[in-house]
Coordinates of C-alpha atoms in Angstrom, one line a residue:
M597 CA -50.2 121.4 22.2
Y598 CA -47.3 123.8 22.7
L599 CA -49.7 126.6 23.9
C600 CA -51.3 124.2 26.3
L601 CA -48.0 123.1 27.8
Y602 CA -46.9 126.7 27.9
F603 CA -50.0 127.8 29.8
C604 CA -49.7 124.8 32.3
A605 CA -46.1 125.6 32.9
H606 CA -46.9 129.1 34.0
V607 CA -49.7 127.8 36.2
V608 CA -47.1 125.7 38.0
S609 CA -44.4 128.4 38.2
C610 CA -46.7 131.4 38.9
H611 CA -49.5 129.9 40.9
A612 CA -51.0 132.7 42.9
M613 CA -52.5 133.0 46.4
P614 CA -54.7 135.9 47.4
A615 CA -52.9 138.7 49.1
S616 CA -55.3 138.3 52.0
S617 CA -53.9 134.9 52.8
P618 CA -52.0 134.6 56.1
A619 CA -49.0 133.5 54.0
A620 CA -49.1 136.6 51.9
L621 CA -45.6 137.4 53.0
P622 CA -43.5 135.4 55.5
G623 CA -44.7 137.0 58.7
L624 CA -46.8 139.6 56.9
V625 CA -50.5 138.7 57.4
D626 CA -53.6 140.5 56.2
A627 CA -53.7 142.8 59.1
D628 CA -50.3 144.1 58.2
V629 CA -51.3 144.5 54.6
A630 CA -54.2 146.7 55.6
E631 CA -52.4 148.6 58.3
H632 CA -49.4 149.5 56.2
G633 CA -51.2 150.2 53.0
L634 CA -49.9 147.4 50.9
P635 CA -52.4 147.0 48.1
R636 CA -54.1 143.7 47.6
Q637 CA -53.7 142.1 44.2
S638 CA -56.3 143.9 42.1
L639 CA -56.1 141.5 39.1
I640 CA -57.0 137.8 38.7
P641 CA -53.8 136.4 40.4
L642 CA -52.8 134.0 37.6
F643 CA -53.3 136.7 35.0
A644 CA -51.1 139.0 37.0
C645 CA -48.4 136.4 37.2
L646 CA -48.5 135.8 33.5
L647 CA -48.1 139.6 33.0
V648 CA -45.0 139.5 35.2
A649 CA -43.6 136.4 33.5
H650 CA -43.7 138.3 30.2
G651 CA -42.2 141.5 31.5
H652 CA -45.4 143.4 31.2
L653 CA -45.0 145.2 34.5
I654 CA -46.1 148.5 33.1
L655 CA -49.8 147.4 33.0
L656 CA -49.6 146.2 36.6
L657 CA -48.1 149.6 37.6
L658 CA -51.0 151.4 35.9
L659 CA -53.6 149.2 37.5
T660 CA -52.3 148.8 41.0
G661 CA -50.1 151.9 41.8
S662 CA -46.4 152.2 42.6
T663 CA -46.2 149.4 45.2
F664 CA -48.0 146.1 44.8
L665 CA -47.7 142.4 45.8
I666 CA -47.1 139.7 43.3
W667 CA -46.3 136.0 43.4
F668 CA -43.7 133.8 41.7
G669 CA -44.8 130.2 42.6
P670 CA -44.7 130.0 46.4
T671 CA -42.5 133.1 46.6
P672 CA -44.1 136.5 47.3
R673 CA -42.5 139.6 45.8
L674 CA -43.2 143.2 46.7
A675 CA -42.9 145.2 43.5
V676 CA -41.6 148.7 44.3
A677 CA -41.9 151.4 41.6
D678 CA -41.8 154.5 43.9
P679 CA -38.5 156.3 43.2
D680 CA -38.0 157.3 46.8
L681 CA -38.3 153.7 48.0
I682 CA -36.1 152.5 45.1
R683 CA -33.4 155.0 46.2
E684 CA -33.6 153.5 49.8
I685 CA -33.3 150.0 48.5
L686 CA -30.4 150.6 46.1
L687 CA -28.6 153.5 47.7
S688 CA -29.3 155.0 51.1
R689 CA -30.2 151.8 52.9
A690 CA -28.6 149.3 50.6
E691 CA -26.9 147.5 53.5
H692 CA -30.3 146.0 54.4
F693 CA -30.8 144.4 51.0
D694 CA -28.9 141.8 49.0
R695 CA -29.1 140.6 45.4
Y696 CA -31.3 137.5 45.2
E697 CA -29.9 134.2 43.8
S698 CA -30.5 133.7 40.1
H699 CA -31.9 130.5 38.6
P700 CA -29.2 127.8 38.2
M701 CA -29.7 128.0 34.4
V702 CA -29.0 131.7 34.4
R703 CA -25.9 131.2 36.7
Q704 CA -24.4 128.7 34.4
L705 CA -24.6 131.2 31.5
E706 CA -23.7 134.4 33.3
G707 CA -21.1 132.8 35.5
E708 CA -20.6 133.1 39.3
G709 CA -18.9 136.5 38.8
L710 CA -19.4 140.0 39.9
V711 CA -23.1 140.0 39.0
S712 CA -23.8 137.1 41.3
L713 CA -21.4 137.6 44.2
R714 CA -22.3 139.1 47.6
G715 CA -20.6 140.5 50.6
E716 CA -16.9 140.9 51.0
K717 CA -16.0 138.7 48.1
W718 CA -18.1 140.9 45.8
A719 CA -16.5 144.0 47.2
H720 CA -13.0 142.6 46.7
H721 CA -13.7 141.6 43.1
R722 CA -15.2 145.0 42.4
R723 CA -12.1 146.8 43.7
V724 CA -9.8 144.6 41.6
L725 CA -11.8 145.0 38.4
A726 CA -12.6 148.7 38.7
P727 CA -9.4 150.0 37.0
T728 CA -10.4 148.1 33.8
F729 CA -13.4 150.5 33.4
H730 CA -11.7 153.8 34.3
M731 CA -12.1 156.2 31.4
E732 CA -8.4 156.7 30.9
N733 CA -8.0 153.0 30.5
L734 CA -10.9 152.6 28.1
K735 CA -9.6 155.5 26.0
M736 CA -6.7 153.2 24.9
L737 CA -9.2 150.7 23.5
L738 CA -11.0 153.3 21.3
P739 CA -8.8 152.9 18.2
F740 CA -9.3 149.1 18.2
I741 CA -13.1 149.3 18.7
G742 CA -13.3 152.1 16.0
K743 CA -11.4 149.9 13.5
T744 CA -13.8 147.0 14.1
V745 CA -16.8 149.3 13.4
V746 CA -15.2 150.8 10.3
D747 CA -14.5 147.3 9.0
M748 CA -18.1 146.4 9.5
A749 CA -19.3 149.6 7.7
E750 CA -17.0 148.8 4.8
K751 CA -18.5 145.3 4.5
W752 CA -21.9 146.8 4.4
V753 CA -20.8 149.0 1.5
T754 CA -19.6 146.0 -0.5
M755 CA -22.9 144.2 0.1
A756 CA -25.0 147.1 -1.3
D757 CA -27.1 146.6 -4.4
P758 CA -25.2 148.3 -7.3
A759 CA -28.4 149.8 -8.7
S760 CA -30.0 151.3 -5.6
G761 CA -26.8 151.6 -3.5
E762 CA -28.8 150.2 -0.6
V763 CA -28.3 147.2 1.6
E764 CA -30.6 145.6 4.2
I765 CA -28.8 144.6 7.4
D766 CA -30.2 142.9 10.5
V767 CA -28.3 145.1 13.0
S768 CA -29.1 142.9 16.0
E769 CA -26.8 140.3 14.5
W770 CA -24.0 142.5 13.3
F771 CA -23.7 144.6 16.5
Q772 CA -23.0 141.4 18.4
I773 CA -19.8 141.1 16.4
V774 CA -18.7 144.7 17.4
T775 CA -19.5 144.2 21.1
E776 CA -17.8 140.8 21.2
D777 CA -14.6 142.3 19.8
A778 CA -14.7 145.2 22.4
I779 CA -15.2 143.0 25.4
T780 CA -12.6 140.5 24.2
R781 CA -10.0 143.2 24.1
T782 CA -11.2 144.6 27.5
A783 CA -11.1 141.2 29.1
F784 CA -7.9 139.7 27.6
G785 CA -5.8 142.6 26.3
R786 CA -2.7 141.2 24.6
S787 CA -4.2 137.6 24.9
Y788 CA -6.9 138.8 22.5
E789 CA -6.6 136.0 19.9
D790 CA -6.8 133.2 22.6
G791 CA -9.6 135.1 24.3
K792 CA -11.5 135.4 21.0
A793 CA -11.4 131.6 20.6
V794 CA -12.8 131.1 24.1
F795 CA -15.6 133.6 23.6
K796 CA -16.5 131.9 20.3
L797 CA -17.3 128.8 22.4
Q798 CA -19.2 131.0 24.9
T799 CA -21.4 132.3 22.0
Q800 CA -22.4 128.8 21.1
L801 CA -23.2 128.1 24.8
M802 CA -25.4 131.2 24.9
A803 CA -27.3 130.0 21.8
F804 CA -28.1 126.7 23.6
A805 CA -29.2 128.6 26.8
S806 CA -31.4 131.1 24.8
E807 CA -33.2 128.2 23.1
A808 CA -33.7 126.5 26.5
F809 CA -35.3 129.7 27.9
R810 CA -37.8 129.7 25.1
K811 CA -39.1 126.3 26.0
V812 CA -41.5 125.2 28.7
F813 CA -39.9 125.1 32.1
I814 CA -39.9 121.5 33.4
P815 CA -38.3 121.1 36.8
G816 CA -35.2 118.9 36.5
Y817 CA -35.1 119.0 32.7
R818 CA -31.7 120.6 32.7
F819 CA -30.2 117.5 34.4
L820 CA -31.4 115.1 31.7
P821 CA -28.8 113.8 29.2
T822 CA -30.6 115.1 26.1
K823 CA -28.5 115.8 23.0
K824 CA -28.6 119.6 23.6
N825 CA -27.9 119.3 27.3
T826 CA -24.9 117.0 26.6
S827 CA -23.6 119.5 24.0
S828 CA -24.0 122.3 26.5
W829 CA -22.1 120.5 29.2
K830 CA -19.3 119.7 26.8
L831 CA -19.1 123.3 25.7
D832 CA -19.0 124.5 29.3
K833 CA -16.1 122.1 30.1
E834 CA -14.2 123.2 27.0
I835 CA -14.6 126.9 27.8
R836 CA -13.4 126.3 31.4
K837 CA -10.4 124.2 30.2
N838 CA -9.3 126.8 27.6
L839 CA -9.6 129.6 30.1
V840 CA -7.6 127.8 32.7
T841 CA -4.9 127.2 30.1
L842 CA -4.9 130.9 29.1
I843 CA -4.7 132.0 32.7
G844 CA -1.7 129.6 33.2
R845 CA 0.1 131.2 30.3
R846 CA -0.5 134.7 31.7
Q847 CA 0.6 133.7 35.2
E848 CA 4.0 132.6 33.8
A849 CA 4.6 136.1 32.3
T850 CA 6.4 138.7 34.3
D851 CA 4.7 141.9 35.6
D852 CA 6.3 144.0 32.9
E853 CA 5.2 141.7 30.2
R854 CA 1.7 141.8 31.4
L855 CA 0.9 145.4 31.6
Q856 CA 3.7 147.7 30.2
G857 CA 2.4 149.9 27.5
C858 CA -1.0 148.2 27.4
A859 CA -4.5 148.9 28.7
K860 CA -5.2 147.2 32.0
D861 CA -7.3 144.2 31.0
L862 CA -9.6 142.2 33.3
L863 CA -7.6 139.0 33.1
G864 CA -4.3 140.7 34.0
L865 CA -5.8 142.6 37.0
M866 CA -7.3 139.4 38.4
I867 CA -4.1 137.4 38.0
N868 CA -2.2 140.2 39.8
A869 CA -4.8 140.1 42.6
S870 CA -4.5 136.4 42.9
S871 CA -0.8 136.8 43.5
N872 CA -0.9 139.9 45.7
G873 CA -4.0 139.2 47.8
G874 CA -6.6 141.8 49.0
R875 CA -6.3 145.2 50.7
R876 CA -3.5 145.6 53.2
G877 CA -4.6 144.7 56.8
Q878 CA -7.9 143.2 55.6
P879 CA -8.3 139.4 55.6
V880 CA -9.9 138.4 52.3
S881 CA -10.2 135.2 50.4
P882 CA -7.7 135.0 47.6
I883 CA -8.9 135.2 44.0
T884 CA -8.6 131.7 42.6
V885 CA -8.3 130.4 39.0
N886 CA -11.9 129.4 39.2
D887 CA -12.9 133.0 40.3
I888 CA -11.1 134.3 37.2
V889 CA -12.9 131.8 34.9
E890 CA -16.3 132.8 36.3
E891 CA -15.5 136.6 36.0
C892 CA -14.6 136.1 32.3
K893 CA -17.9 134.3 31.7
T894 CA -19.8 137.0 33.5
F895 CA -18.1 139.8 31.6
F896 CA -18.8 138.2 28.3
F897 CA -22.5 137.6 29.0
A898 CA -23.2 141.0 30.5
G899 CA -21.0 143.0 28.2
K900 CA -22.0 141.5 24.9
Q901 CA -25.8 141.4 25.2
T902 CA -26.2 144.7 27.0
T903 CA -24.3 146.9 24.6
S904 CA -25.4 145.1 21.4
N905 CA -29.1 145.6 22.5
L906 CA -28.4 149.3 23.2
L907 CA -26.9 149.7 19.7
T908 CA -29.8 147.8 18.1
W909 CA -32.5 149.8 19.7
T910 CA -30.7 153.1 19.1
T911 CA -30.4 152.3 15.4
V912 CA -34.1 151.3 15.3
V913 CA -35.3 154.5 16.9
L914 CA -33.1 156.7 14.7
A915 CA -34.5 154.9 11.7
M916 CA -38.0 155.6 13.0
H917 CA -37.2 159.3 13.7
P918 CA -35.3 160.7 10.7
E919 CA -35.4 164.2 12.2
W920 CA -33.3 163.1 15.2
Q921 CA -31.1 161.0 12.9
E922 CA -30.3 164.2 11.0
R923 CA -29.7 166.2 14.1
A924 CA -27.3 163.6 15.4
R925 CA -25.5 163.3 12.1
H926 CA -25.1 167.1 11.8
E927 CA -23.5 167.1 15.3
V928 CA -21.1 164.2 14.5
L929 CA -20.0 165.8 11.2
E930 CA -19.4 169.1 12.9
V931 CA -17.4 167.7 15.8
C932 CA -15.7 164.7 14.3
G933 CA -15.6 165.2 10.6
A934 CA -16.9 162.9 7.9
H935 CA -14.4 160.1 7.9
D936 CA -12.0 160.1 10.9
I937 CA -12.6 157.7 13.8
P938 CA -13.8 160.0 16.7
C939 CA -11.5 160.3 19.7
R940 CA -12.5 160.3 23.3
E941 CA -12.5 164.2 23.5
Q942 CA -14.7 164.5 20.5
L943 CA -17.2 161.8 21.8
A944 CA -17.6 163.8 25.0
K945 CA -18.8 166.8 22.9
L946 CA -21.6 164.8 21.2
K947 CA -24.5 166.1 23.5
T948 CA -27.3 165.3 21.1
L949 CA -26.1 161.7 20.6
G950 CA -25.8 161.3 24.3
M951 CA -29.4 162.5 24.7
I952 CA -30.5 159.9 22.1
L953 CA -28.6 157.1 23.9
N954 CA -30.2 158.0 27.2
E955 CA -33.7 158.2 25.7
T956 CA -33.1 154.8 24.1
L957 CA -32.0 153.3 27.5
R958 CA -35.2 154.8 29.1
L959 CA -37.5 153.2 26.5
Y960 CA -35.6 150.0 26.1
P961 CA -33.5 149.3 29.2
P962 CA -31.3 146.2 28.9
A963 CA -32.9 144.7 32.0
V964 CA -36.6 145.3 32.6
A965 CA -36.3 144.7 36.3
T966 CA -34.0 143.9 39.2
V967 CA -34.6 142.0 42.4
R968 CA -33.3 142.5 45.9
R969 CA -33.8 140.4 49.1
A970 CA -34.3 141.8 52.6
K971 CA -31.4 140.6 54.8
S972 CA -33.4 141.2 58.0
D973 CA -36.7 142.6 59.1
V974 CA -36.8 146.2 57.9
V975 CA -39.2 149.1 57.7
L976 CA -39.4 150.6 54.2
G977 CA -41.5 153.6 53.5
G978 CA -43.8 152.7 56.4
Y979 CA -44.1 149.1 55.3
H980 CA -42.8 146.3 57.6
I981 CA -40.8 144.1 55.3
P982 CA -39.9 140.7 56.9
R983 CA -36.5 139.1 56.4
D984 CA -36.0 137.2 53.1
T985 CA -38.8 139.1 51.3
E986 CA -38.0 139.6 47.7
L987 CA -38.4 143.2 46.3
L988 CA -38.9 143.6 42.6
I989 CA -37.9 146.9 41.1
P990 CA -39.6 147.1 37.7
I991 CA -37.1 149.3 35.8
M992 CA -39.0 149.4 32.6
A993 CA -42.3 150.3 34.3
V994 CA -40.6 153.2 36.1
H995 CA -39.1 154.4 32.9
H996 CA -42.5 154.5 31.3
D997 CA -44.5 156.0 34.2
A998 CA -46.3 159.1 33.0
R999 CA -46.4 160.4 36.6
L1000 CA -42.6 160.7 36.5
W1001 CA -42.0 161.4 32.8
G1002 CA -45.1 163.3 31.7
P1003 CA -47.9 162.5 29.2
D1004 CA -45.3 161.6 26.5
A1005 CA -43.7 158.9 28.6
T1006 CA -44.1 156.2 26.0
Q1007 CA -42.8 158.5 23.2
F1008 CA -39.3 158.9 21.9
N1009 CA -38.2 162.4 22.9
P1010 CA -34.5 162.8 23.6
A1011 CA -35.0 166.5 24.3
R1012 CA -36.2 165.6 27.8
F1013 CA -32.5 164.9 28.6
A1014 CA -31.3 168.3 27.3
D1015 CA -30.6 169.5 30.9
G1016 CA -29.0 166.3 32.0
V1017 CA -30.2 163.0 33.5
A1018 CA -31.1 164.4 36.9
R1019 CA -33.6 166.9 35.4
A1020 CA -35.1 164.7 32.8
A1021 CA -37.9 163.4 35.0
K1022 CA -39.8 164.7 38.1
H1023 CA -37.5 162.5 40.3
P1024 CA -33.8 161.9 39.8
T1025 CA -34.2 158.2 40.6
A1026 CA -36.7 157.7 37.7
F1027 CA -33.8 156.8 35.3
I1028 CA -31.9 153.7 36.4
P1029 CA -30.9 151.7 33.2
F1030 CA -27.6 150.6 34.9
G1031 CA -28.9 150.4 38.4
L1032 CA -28.0 152.6 41.3
G1033 CA -25.6 152.7 44.2
A1034 CA -22.6 150.4 44.9
R1035 CA -23.9 147.6 42.6
M1036 CA -24.4 149.9 39.6
C1037 CA -23.2 148.2 36.5
I1038 CA -19.4 148.3 36.5
G1039 CA -19.3 148.3 32.7
Q1040 CA -21.5 151.4 32.2
N1041 CA -18.6 153.5 30.9
L1042 CA -17.5 150.9 28.4
A1043 CA -21.1 150.4 27.2
L1044 CA -21.8 154.1 26.6
L1045 CA -18.4 154.8 25.1
E1046 CA -18.7 151.9 22.7
A1047 CA -22.3 152.8 21.8
K1048 CA -21.4 156.4 21.2
L1049 CA -18.4 155.6 19.0
T1050 CA -20.3 153.0 17.0
V1051 CA -23.3 155.1 16.3
A1052 CA -21.1 158.1 15.4
I1053 CA -19.2 156.1 12.8
I1054 CA -22.4 154.8 11.3
L1055 CA -23.9 158.3 11.1
Q1056 CA -20.7 159.6 9.4
R1057 CA -21.1 157.0 6.6
F1058 CA -24.8 156.1 6.2
E1059 CA -28.3 157.3 6.1
F1060 CA -30.8 154.6 7.1
R1061 CA -34.5 153.7 7.5
L1062 CA -36.4 150.7 8.7
S1063 CA -37.0 147.8 6.4
P1064 CA -40.6 147.0 5.5
K1065 CA -39.8 143.6 7.0
Y1066 CA -39.3 145.1 10.5
V1067 CA -41.8 144.1 13.1
H1068 CA -41.7 146.1 16.3
A1069 CA -41.8 143.4 19.0
P1070 CA -39.6 144.0 22.0
T1071 CA -39.5 140.8 24.0
V1072 CA -37.8 139.7 27.2
L1073 CA -35.4 136.8 27.1
M1074 CA -33.3 137.6 30.2
L1075 CA -32.7 141.0 28.5
L1076 CA -34.9 143.1 26.3
H1077 CA -34.3 142.5 22.6
P1078 CA -36.3 142.6 19.3
Q1079 CA -38.1 139.3 18.9
Y1080 CA -37.9 139.2 15.1
G1081 CA -34.6 140.9 14.6
A1082 CA -34.0 144.5 13.4
P1083 CA -33.7 144.7 9.6
V1084 CA -32.6 148.2 8.6
I1085 CA -31.9 149.6 5.1
F1086 CA -28.6 151.5 4.8
R1087 CA -27.4 153.8 2.0
S1088 CA -23.9 155.2 1.9
R1089 CA -23.6 159.0 2.1
P1090 CA -21.9 160.7 -0.8
S1091 CA -18.1 160.5 -0.2
S1092 CA -17.8 164.1 -1.4
Q1093 CA -19.9 165.4 1.4
T1094 CA -17.9 167.3 4.0
P1095 CA -18.4 168.2 7.6
D1096 CA -18.9 171.8 6.6
H1097 CA -22.4 171.1 5.3
R1098 CA -25.1 172.5 7.5
L1099 CA -28.7 171.4 8.0

């Protein structure tokens, strides 16, 4: 019964029309398709939509080429996997394209913050929040993040079987604790404890939303007063109420109390901006309490899931490839020692670990695709794109394209990044895990710094391999994650081993 409903739901949401239809794109008729080289759908249309719905854009790319037309219900989307065209959309001609509006259910979860905003309001919020993610500011958070990771590692040691010295850990669950702590400190600073309580509620709300995404989509279902919908609404209200209270407390503090001797946190910067307005000489809407609430929700959603998924996949691939695990460990021990929490300067020297993180992001990008909307009629790579056309950039498909990455495109090979990101592929825009251009992920520095620190501490203390229970099933639920978790077996390294040991 469930499979039948699931199939029917996708028929409704992904009903396809042939690309030769006069409605193939608003204003783009069959003659335009032929004249400008846009390929017609070369698969059974419904099957193609089902592939897209499940994130399997790689197969479509292989079967249709780097630019193809797909349908989401009545909405046509032009999938663009050509790196030159992607560069135009996201960078050189980005002013002609805008972020498309997310589904209401997604917006409720991720908040109406930086990810969703457009125009001058987006630009103003980006300017205000940028100092939070400057490397000098993030450096002040490293000792706190490091302590959280060390505490986690010590718990794993106490959980180990006395006979074997091993413990099985589902890292996909544990890494969420680490990332949650990091983003709470980044968002709330000295209001950490209050922020932690708020984000605990947000975690519960995310659990409800994740479950809803797994179910068949029924239009209007989210408005029905079901038990879970009612619980979700109550949680959202409580989160908002607690954040407003927290913001009020911080607004009562003096400027010196807010920032002196502390890292610049997201909450403090936005409160200052709400008092001081925008850039001098530029009219801009003031940042309101509601804006601050939405930004906190956005930061929690984006920061927690993106980094925890990166840590999970990195641990999985290192467990799969012990030779790279040993190379990374050797580097960490040589640069950072066997026990000390690595500092920012030491992390910058971990080239092999950086290559491994980049290769993990290539194979398992947090978001499998991103969508832009044409703000006006525009010519893109010789194609006439009418206004309001949605353009789908299949990030994961581009990252796995053998034409860009070579015959081993689907294989784990960090060595491809030995000469840097720009030279890893045949085109510099072939690697876009955090996007490109002005809307590139603002939290990229935090995610990579946190991931590098966490993996380095784990390599110092443990050797690890995949559990026999592990099933490799990457799946898309807003972001790319392991469907059945990521059980990994850890074994403590001998405490007597020193960083002077060589491979």
